[in-house]
XYZ file of N, CA and C in Angstrom:
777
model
N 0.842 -1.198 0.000
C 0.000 0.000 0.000
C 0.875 1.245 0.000
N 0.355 2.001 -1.079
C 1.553 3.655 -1.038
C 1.195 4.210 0.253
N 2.104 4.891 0.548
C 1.868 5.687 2.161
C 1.326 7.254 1.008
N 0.543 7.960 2.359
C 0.031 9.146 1.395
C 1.104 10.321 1.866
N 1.083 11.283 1.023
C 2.108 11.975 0.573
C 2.038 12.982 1.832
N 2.972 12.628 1.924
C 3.353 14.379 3.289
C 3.053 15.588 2.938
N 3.505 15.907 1.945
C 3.594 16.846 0.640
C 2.687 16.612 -0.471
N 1.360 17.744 -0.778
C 1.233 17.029 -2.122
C 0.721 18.770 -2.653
N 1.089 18.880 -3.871
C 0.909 20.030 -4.418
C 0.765 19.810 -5.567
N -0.534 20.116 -6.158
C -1.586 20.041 -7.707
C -1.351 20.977 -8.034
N -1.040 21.511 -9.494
C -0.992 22.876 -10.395
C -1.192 24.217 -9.984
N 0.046 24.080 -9.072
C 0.368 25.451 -8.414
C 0.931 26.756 -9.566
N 0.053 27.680 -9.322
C 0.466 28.985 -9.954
C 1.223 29.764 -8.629
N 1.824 30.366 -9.094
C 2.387 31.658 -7.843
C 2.884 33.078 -8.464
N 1.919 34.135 -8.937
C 2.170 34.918 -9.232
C 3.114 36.259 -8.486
N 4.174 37.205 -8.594
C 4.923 38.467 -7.698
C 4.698 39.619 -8.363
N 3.706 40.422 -7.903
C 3.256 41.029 -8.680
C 3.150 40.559 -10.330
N 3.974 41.487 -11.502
C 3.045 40.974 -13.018
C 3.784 39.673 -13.233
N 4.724 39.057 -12.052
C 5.443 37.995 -13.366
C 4.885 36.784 -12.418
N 4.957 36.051 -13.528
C 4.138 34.604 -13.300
C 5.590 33.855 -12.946
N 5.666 33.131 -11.847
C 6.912 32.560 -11.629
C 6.800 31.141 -11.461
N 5.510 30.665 -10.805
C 5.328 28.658 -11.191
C 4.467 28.718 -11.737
N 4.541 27.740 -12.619
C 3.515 27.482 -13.771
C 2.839 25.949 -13.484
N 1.809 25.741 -13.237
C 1.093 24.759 -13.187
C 1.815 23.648 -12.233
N 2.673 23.987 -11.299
C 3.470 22.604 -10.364
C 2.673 21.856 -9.957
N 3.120 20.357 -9.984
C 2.520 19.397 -9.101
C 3.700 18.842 -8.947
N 3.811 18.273 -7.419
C 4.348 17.243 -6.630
C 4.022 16.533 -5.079
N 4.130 15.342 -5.777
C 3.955 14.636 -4.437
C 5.218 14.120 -3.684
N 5.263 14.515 -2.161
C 6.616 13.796 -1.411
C 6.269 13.171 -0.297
N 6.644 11.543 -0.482
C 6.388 10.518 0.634
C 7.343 10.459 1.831
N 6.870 10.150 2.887
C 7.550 10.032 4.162
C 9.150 9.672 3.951
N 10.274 9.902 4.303
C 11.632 9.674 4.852
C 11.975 9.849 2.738
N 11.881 10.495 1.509
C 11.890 10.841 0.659
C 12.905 12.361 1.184
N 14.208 12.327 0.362
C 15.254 13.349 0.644
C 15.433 14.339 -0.833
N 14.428 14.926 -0.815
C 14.459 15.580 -2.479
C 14.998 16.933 -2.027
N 16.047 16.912 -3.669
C 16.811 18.272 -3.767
C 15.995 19.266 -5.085
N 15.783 20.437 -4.852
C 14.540 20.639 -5.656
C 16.323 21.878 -6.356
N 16.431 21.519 -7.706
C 17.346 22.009 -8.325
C 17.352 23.429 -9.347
N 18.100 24.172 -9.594
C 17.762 25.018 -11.251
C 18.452 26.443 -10.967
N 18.550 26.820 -12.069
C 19.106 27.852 -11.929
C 18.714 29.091 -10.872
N 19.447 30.237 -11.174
C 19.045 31.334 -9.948
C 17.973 32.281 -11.104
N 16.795 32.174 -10.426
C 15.273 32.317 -10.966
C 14.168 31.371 -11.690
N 15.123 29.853 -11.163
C 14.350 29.264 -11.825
C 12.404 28.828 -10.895
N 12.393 29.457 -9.575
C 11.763 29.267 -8.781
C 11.288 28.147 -7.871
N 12.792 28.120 -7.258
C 12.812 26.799 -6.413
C 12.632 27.145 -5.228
N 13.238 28.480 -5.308
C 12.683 29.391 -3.265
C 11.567 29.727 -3.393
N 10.754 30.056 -4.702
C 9.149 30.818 -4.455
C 8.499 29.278 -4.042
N 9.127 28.221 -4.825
C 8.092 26.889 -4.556
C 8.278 26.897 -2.678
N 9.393 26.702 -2.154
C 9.330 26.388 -0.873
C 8.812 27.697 -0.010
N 8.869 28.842 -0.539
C 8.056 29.772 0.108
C 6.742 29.359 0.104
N 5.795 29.616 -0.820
C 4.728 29.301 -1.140
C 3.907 27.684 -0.108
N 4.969 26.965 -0.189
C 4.542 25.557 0.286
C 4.545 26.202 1.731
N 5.507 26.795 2.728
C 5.103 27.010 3.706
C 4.288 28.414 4.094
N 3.811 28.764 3.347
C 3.140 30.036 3.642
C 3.307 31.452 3.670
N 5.055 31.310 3.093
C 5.118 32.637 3.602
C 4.629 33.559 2.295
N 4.836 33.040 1.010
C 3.670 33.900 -0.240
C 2.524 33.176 -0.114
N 1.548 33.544 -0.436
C 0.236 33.580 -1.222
C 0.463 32.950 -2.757
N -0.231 31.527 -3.135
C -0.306 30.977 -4.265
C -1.412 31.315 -5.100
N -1.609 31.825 -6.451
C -2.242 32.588 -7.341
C -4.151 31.254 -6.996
N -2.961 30.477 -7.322
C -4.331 28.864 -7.904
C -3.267 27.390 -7.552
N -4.164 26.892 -7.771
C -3.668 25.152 -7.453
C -4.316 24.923 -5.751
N -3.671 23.719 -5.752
C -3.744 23.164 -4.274
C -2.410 22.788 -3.747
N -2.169 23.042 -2.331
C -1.197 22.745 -1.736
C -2.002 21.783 -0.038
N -0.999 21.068 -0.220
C -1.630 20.245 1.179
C -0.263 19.920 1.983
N 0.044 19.619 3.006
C 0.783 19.339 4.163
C 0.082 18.661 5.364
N 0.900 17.432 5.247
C -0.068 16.680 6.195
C -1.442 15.774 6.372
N -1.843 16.075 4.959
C -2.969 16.071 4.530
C -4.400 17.210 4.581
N -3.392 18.359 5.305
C -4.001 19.864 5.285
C -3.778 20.744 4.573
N -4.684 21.338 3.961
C -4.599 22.928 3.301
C -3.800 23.510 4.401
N -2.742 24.809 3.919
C -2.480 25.518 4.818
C -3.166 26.197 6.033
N -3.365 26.358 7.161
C -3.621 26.864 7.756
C -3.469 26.446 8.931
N -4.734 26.466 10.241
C -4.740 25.985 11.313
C -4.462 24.568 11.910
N -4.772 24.184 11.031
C -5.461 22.305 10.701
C -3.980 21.643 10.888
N -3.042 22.395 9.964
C -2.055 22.157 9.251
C -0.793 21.484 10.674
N -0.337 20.720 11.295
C 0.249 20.283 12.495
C 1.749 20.970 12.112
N 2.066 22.298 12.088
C 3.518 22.849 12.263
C 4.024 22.760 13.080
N 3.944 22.278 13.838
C 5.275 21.747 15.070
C 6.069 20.857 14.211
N 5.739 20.247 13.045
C 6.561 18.559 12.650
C 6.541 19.292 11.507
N 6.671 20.463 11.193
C 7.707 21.261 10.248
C 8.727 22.045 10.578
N 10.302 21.973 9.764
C 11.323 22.983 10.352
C 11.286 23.691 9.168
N 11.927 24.717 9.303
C 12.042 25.562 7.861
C 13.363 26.518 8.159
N 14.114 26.123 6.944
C 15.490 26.931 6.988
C 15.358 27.976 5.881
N 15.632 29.115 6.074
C 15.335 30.238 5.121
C 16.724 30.498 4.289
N 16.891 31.091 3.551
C 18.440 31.458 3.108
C 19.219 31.863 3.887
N 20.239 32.150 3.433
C 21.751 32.523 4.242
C 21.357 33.545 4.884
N 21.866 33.933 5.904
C 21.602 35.414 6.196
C 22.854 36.409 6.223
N 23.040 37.331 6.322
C 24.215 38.108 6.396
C 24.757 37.890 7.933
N 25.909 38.377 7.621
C 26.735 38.286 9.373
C 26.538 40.016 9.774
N 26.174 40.679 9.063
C 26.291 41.738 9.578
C 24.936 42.053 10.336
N 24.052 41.343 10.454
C 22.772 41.115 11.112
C 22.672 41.789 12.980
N 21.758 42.647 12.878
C 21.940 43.528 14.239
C 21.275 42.503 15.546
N 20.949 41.315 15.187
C 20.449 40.676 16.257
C 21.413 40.125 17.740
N 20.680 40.456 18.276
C 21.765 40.599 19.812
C 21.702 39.199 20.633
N 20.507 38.651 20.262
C 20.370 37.451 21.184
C 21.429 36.631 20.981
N 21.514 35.942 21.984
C 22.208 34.182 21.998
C 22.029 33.645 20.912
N 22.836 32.574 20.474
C 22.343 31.485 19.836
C 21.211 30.309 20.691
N 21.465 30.166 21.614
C 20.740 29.624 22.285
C 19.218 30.054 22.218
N 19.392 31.474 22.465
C 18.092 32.042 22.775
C 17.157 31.910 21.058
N 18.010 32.184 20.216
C 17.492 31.941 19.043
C 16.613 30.974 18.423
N 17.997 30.071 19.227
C 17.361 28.601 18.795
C 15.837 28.130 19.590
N 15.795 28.345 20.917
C 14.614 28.433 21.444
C 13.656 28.974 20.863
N 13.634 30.630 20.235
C 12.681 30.842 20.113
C 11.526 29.978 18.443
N 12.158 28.825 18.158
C 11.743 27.654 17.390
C 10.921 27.001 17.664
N 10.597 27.311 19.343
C 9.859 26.281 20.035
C 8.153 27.232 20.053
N 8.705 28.657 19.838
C 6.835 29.279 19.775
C 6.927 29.358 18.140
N 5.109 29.148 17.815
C 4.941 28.758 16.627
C 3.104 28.470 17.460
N 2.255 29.289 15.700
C 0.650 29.197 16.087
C 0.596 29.723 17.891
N -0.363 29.639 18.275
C -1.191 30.315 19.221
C 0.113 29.800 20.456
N 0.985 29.428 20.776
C 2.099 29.245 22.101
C 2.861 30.320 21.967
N 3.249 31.329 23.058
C 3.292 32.189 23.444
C 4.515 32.460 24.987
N 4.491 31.386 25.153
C 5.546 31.066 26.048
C 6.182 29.716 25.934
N 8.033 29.943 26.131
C 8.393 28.710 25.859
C 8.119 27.834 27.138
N 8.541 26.645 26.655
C 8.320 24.766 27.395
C 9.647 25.434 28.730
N 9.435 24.907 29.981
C 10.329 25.043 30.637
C 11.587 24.416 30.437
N 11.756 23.072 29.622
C 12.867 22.490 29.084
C 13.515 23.190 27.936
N 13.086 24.617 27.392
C 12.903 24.766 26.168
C 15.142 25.263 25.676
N 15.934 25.704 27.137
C 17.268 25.721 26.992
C 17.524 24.384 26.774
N 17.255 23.928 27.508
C 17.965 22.026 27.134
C 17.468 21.773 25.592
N 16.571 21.967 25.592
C 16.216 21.125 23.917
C 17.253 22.116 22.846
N 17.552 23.445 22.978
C 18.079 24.321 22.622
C 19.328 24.091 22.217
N 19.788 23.575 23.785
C 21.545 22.975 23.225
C 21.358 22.070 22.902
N 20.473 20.898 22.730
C 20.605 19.648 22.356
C 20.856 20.120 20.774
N 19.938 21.043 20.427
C 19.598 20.957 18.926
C 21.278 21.978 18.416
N 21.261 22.733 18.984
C 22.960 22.972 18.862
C 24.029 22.594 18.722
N 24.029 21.090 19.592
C 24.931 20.379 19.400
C 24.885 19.308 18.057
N 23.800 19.173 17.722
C 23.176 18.327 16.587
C 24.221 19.186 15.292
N 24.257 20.707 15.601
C 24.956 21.230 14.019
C 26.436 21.591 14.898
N 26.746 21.006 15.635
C 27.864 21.149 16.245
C 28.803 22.493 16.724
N 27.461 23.306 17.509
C 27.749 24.682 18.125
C 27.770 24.418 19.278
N 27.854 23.495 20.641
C 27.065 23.080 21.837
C 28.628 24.326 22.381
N 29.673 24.609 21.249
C 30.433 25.585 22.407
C 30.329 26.941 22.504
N 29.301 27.196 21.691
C 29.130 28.654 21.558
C 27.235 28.970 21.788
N 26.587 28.227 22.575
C 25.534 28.488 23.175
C 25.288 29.890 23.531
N 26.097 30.553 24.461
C 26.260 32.011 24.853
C 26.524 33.091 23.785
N 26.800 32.406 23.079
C 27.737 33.531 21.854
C 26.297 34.346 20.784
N 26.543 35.807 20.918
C 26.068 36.805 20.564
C 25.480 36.189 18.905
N 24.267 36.060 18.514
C 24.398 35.636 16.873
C 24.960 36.769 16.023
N 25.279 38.060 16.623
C 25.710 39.183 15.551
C 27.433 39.087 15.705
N 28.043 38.125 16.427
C 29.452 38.111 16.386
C 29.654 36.607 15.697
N 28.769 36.062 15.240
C 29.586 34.629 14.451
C 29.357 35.269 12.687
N 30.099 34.069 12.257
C 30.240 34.048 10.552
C 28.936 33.807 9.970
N 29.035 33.891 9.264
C 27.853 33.998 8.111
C 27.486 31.827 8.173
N 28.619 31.609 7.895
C 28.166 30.229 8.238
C 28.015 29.380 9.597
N 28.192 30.118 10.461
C 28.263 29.882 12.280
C 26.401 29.955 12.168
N 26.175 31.626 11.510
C 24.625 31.748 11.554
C 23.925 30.673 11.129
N 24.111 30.655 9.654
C 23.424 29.224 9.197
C 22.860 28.540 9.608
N 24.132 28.130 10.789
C 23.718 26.658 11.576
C 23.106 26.696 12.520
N 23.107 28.172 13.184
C 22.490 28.402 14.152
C 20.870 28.211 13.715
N 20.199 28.653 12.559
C 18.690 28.884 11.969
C 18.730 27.095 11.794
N 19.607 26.365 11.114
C 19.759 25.092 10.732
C 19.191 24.450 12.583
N 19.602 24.965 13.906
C 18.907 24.048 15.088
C 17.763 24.549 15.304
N 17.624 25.808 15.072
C 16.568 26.059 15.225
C 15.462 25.563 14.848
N 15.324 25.243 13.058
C 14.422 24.350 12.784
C 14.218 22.756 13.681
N 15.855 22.451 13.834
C 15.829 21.395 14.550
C 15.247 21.254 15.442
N 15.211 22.229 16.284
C 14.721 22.244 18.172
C 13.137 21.282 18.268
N 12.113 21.603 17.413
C 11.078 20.982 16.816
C 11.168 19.924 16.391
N 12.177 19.089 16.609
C 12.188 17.928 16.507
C 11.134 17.502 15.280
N 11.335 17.757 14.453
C 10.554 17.943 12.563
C 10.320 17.001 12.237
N 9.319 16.172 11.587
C 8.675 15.172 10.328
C 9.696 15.539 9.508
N 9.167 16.929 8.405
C 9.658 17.349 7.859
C 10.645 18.895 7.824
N 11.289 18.421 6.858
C 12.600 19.558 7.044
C 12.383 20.433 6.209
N 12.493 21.876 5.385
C 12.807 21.924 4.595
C 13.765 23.279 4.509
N 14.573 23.447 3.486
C 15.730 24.284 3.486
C 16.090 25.066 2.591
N 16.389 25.672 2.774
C 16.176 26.597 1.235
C 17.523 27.025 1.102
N 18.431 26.354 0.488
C 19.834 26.699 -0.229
C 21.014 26.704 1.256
N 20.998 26.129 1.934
C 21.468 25.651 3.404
C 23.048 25.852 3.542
N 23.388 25.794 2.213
C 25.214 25.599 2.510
C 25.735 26.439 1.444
N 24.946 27.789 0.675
C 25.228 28.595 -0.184
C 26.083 29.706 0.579
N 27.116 29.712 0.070
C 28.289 30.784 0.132
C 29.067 30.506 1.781
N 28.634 29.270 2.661
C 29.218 28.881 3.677
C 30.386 28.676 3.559
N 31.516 28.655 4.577
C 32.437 27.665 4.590
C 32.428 26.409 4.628
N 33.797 26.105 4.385
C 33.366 24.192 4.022
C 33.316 24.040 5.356
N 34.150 23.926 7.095
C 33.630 23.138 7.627
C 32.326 23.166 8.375
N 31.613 24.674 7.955
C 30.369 24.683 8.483
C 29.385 23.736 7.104
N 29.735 23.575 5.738
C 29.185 22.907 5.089
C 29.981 21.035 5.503
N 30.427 20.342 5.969
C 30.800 19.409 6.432
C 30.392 18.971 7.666
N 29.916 19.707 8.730
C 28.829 19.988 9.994
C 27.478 19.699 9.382
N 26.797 20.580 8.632
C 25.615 19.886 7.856
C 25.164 19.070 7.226
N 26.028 18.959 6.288
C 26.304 17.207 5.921
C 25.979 16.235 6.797
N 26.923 16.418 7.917
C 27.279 15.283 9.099
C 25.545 15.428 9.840
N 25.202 16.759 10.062
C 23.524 16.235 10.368
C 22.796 15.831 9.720
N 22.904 16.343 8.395
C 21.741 15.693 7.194
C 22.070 14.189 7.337
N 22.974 13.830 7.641
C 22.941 12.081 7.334
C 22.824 11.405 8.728
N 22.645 12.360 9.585
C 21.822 11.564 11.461
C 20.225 11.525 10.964
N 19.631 12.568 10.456
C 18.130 13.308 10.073
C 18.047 11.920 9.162
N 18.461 11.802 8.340
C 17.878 10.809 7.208
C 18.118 9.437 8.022
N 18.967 8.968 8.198
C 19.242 8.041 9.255
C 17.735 7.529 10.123
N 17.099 8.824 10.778
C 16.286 8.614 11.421
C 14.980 8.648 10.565
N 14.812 8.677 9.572
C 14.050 8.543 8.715
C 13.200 9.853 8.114
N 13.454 10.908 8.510
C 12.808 12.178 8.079
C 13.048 12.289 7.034
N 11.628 13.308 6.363
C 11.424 13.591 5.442
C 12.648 14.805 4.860
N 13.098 15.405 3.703
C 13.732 16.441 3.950
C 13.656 16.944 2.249
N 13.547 18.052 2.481
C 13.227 18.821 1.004
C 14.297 19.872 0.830
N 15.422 20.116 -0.036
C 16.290 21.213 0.321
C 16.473 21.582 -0.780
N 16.461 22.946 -0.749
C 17.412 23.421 -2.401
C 18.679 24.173 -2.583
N 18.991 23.581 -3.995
C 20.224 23.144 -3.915
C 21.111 24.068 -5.633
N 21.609 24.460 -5.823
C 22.307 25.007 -6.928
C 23.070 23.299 -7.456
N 23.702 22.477 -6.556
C 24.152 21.557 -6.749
C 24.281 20.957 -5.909
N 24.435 19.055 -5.719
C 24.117 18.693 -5.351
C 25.736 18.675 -4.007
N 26.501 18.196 -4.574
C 27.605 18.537 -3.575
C 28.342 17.403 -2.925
N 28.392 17.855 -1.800
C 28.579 16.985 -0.234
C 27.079 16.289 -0.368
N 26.221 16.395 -0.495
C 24.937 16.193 -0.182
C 24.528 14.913 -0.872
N 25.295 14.804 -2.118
C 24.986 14.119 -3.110
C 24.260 13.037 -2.321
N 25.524 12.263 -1.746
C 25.154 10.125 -1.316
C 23.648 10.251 -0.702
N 23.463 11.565 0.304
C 21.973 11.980 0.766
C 20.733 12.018 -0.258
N 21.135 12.574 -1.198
C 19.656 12.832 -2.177
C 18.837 10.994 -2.486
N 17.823 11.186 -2.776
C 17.026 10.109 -3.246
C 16.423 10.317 -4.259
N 16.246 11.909 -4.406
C 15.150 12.186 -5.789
C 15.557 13.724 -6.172
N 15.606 13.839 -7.031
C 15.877 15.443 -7.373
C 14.735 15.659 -8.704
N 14.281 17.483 -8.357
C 13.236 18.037 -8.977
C 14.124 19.314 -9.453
N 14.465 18.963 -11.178
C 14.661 20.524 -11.681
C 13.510 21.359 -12.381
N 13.711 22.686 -11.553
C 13.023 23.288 -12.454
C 13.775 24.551 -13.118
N 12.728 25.018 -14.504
C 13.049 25.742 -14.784
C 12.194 26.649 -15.499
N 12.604 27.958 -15.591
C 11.448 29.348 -15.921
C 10.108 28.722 -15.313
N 10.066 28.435 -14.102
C 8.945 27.908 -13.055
C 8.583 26.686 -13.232
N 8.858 26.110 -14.298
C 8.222 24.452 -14.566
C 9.555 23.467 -14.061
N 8.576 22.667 -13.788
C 9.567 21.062 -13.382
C 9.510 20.360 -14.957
N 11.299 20.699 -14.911
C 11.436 19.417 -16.333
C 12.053 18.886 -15.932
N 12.155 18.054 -14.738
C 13.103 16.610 -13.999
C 12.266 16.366 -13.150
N 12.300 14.743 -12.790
C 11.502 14.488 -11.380
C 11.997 13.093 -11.629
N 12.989 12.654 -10.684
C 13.338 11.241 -11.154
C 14.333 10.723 -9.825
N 15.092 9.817 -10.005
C 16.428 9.805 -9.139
C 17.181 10.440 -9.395
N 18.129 10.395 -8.211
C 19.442 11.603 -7.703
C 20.079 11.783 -9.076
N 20.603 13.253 -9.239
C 20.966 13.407 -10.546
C 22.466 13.474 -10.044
N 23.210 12.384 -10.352
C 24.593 11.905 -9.878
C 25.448 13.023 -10.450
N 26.630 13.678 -10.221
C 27.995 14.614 -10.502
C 28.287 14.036 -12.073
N 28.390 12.472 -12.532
C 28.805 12.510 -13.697
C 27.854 13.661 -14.705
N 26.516 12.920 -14.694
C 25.398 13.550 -15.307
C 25.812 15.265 -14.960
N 25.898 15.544 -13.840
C 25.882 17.314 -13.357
C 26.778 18.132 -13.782
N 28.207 17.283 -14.258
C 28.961 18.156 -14.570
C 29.297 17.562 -15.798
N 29.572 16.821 -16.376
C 30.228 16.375 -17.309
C 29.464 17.053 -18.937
N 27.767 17.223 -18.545
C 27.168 17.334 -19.960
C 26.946 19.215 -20.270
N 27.022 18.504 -21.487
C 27.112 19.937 -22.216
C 26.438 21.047 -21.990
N 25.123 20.716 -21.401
C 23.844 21.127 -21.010
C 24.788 21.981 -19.313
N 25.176 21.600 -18.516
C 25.363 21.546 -17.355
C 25.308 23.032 -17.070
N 24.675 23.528 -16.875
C 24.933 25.175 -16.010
C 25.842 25.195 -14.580
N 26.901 25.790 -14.996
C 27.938 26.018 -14.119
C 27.525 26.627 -12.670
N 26.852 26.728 -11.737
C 26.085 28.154 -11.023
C 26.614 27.766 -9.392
N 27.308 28.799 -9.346
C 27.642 29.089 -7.832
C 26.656 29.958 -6.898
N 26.344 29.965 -6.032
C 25.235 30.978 -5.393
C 25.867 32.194 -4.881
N 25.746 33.598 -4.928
C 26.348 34.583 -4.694
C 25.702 35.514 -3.803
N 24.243 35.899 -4.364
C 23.487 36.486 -3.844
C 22.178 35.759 -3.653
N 21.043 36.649 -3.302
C 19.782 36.152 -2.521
C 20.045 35.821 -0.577
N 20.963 36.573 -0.462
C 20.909 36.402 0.562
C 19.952 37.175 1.909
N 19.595 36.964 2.958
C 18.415 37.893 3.170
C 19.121 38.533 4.758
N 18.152 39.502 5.313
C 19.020 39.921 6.766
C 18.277 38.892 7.591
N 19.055 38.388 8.822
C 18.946 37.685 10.074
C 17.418 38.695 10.276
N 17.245 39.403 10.719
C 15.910 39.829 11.719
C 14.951 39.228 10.352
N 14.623 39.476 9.275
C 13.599 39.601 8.376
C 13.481 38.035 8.463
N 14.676 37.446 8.697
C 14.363 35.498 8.117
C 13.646 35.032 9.258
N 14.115 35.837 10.644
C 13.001 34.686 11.458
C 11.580 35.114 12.097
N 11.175 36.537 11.066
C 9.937 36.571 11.057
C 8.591 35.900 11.078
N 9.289 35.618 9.382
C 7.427 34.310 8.745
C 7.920 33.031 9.983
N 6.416 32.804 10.270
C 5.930 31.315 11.074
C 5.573 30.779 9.811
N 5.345 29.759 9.875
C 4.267 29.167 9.052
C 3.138 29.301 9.560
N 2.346 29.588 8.586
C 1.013 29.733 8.739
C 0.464 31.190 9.759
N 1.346 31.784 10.029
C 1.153 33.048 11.016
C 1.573 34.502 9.676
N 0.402 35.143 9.936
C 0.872 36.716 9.052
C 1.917 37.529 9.892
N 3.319 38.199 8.947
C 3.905 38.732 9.578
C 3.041 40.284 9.666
């Protein structure tokens, strides 16, 4: 018997203002399924994972999670969501710790769990910060931050993951730290949706990769292996440079909550 889809999204439009950016998407994603949703820079692989968690408004189609339309219904606690890179120059003063906690309010909770520091460093230590708990998030690197938003989703102990370009313009050993969690997370069988310019370190992780492009999916198959990625003629070379967003603005959107 198929298990039903965690994820299922019918002929999604998503209009930004005049430009039409997905065109008719559908996809379905089954439980412990590790898809890298691929394509160039505009091909609309961040509006898809925006859109899926709420933070745009979709023109038409259906989107479900959980087997819920967005909204109340929708069980976001057993969603994490990693937003893009953020800058290091980010004026936020809190802890990492404190950051990471605040992962734990989400919908109508309003005060954290009294365990909510312990789960905090646990999930810290998971991206391998447990020594910089105290440490200011406006004095680490651009990839220190990362990882810091990377426990945060964690702290929620997630179904599903999803990430939106996770190890773009990082250093390698903060991209070798993520790695090393992405393959505890899959291990344990979670779902995980990430996007990706390429596949990487990440590669042995993927199970399914979705390219799109000028908003449409023209791939949906198994992992699209490095020979295939680099070797063909076709191959778009693409490093990630920009799209990066500020620390205060990324940990605004909740799901399912208006900023």
């Amino acid at each position: 018997m198929t298990e039903a889809p965690i994820v299922s999204i019918k002929d999604l439009n998503v209009h930004l203002g005049t430009s039409h950016i997905l065109h008719s998407v559908s996809l379905d994603i089954t439980p412990g399924e590790v898809v890298a949703l691929l394509g160039t820079n505009g091909s609309g692989k961040s509006t898809l994972v925006r859109a899926l968690t709420s933070i745009i408004p979709s023109t038409s189609g259906r989107i479900e999670l959980f087997g819920h339309r967005p909204g109340p219904k929708v069980p976001w606690h057993r969603v994490g969501y990693v937003p893009q890179r953020v800058t290091a120059q980010s004026g936020i003063t809190a802890s990492s710790c404190e950051v990471v906690a605040s992962g734990l309010l989400f919908g109508r909770r309003i005060r954290l769990p009294k365990n909510a520091m312990d789960q905090a460093h646990k999930a810290l230590a998971l991206v391998h910060l447990e020594d910089r708990v105290h440490q200011p998030l406006n004095s680490m690197s651009g990839g220190q931050q990362q990882r810091v938003l990377i426990a945060r989703a964690l702290v929620r102990n997630p179904d599903l993951l999803i990430l939106d370009e996770p190890v773009a313009g990082v250093d390698q050993p903060s991209q070798e730290a993520f790695a090393a969690t992405l393959t505890n997370l899959v291990k344990q069988g979670r779902t995980i949706i990430v996007v990706l310019h390429e596949l990487g370190e990440l590669e042995p992780l993927i199970t399914r990769t979705v390219v799109l492009r000028h908003g449409r999916i023209v791939h949906d198959g198994p992992a699209l292996r490095a020979t295939t990625q680099h070797a063909g003629p076709d191959h778009e070379h693409i490093h990630p440079h920009d799209g990066f967003v500020e620390l205060s603005s990324a940990l605004l959107p909740e799901m399912g909550v208006d900023q």
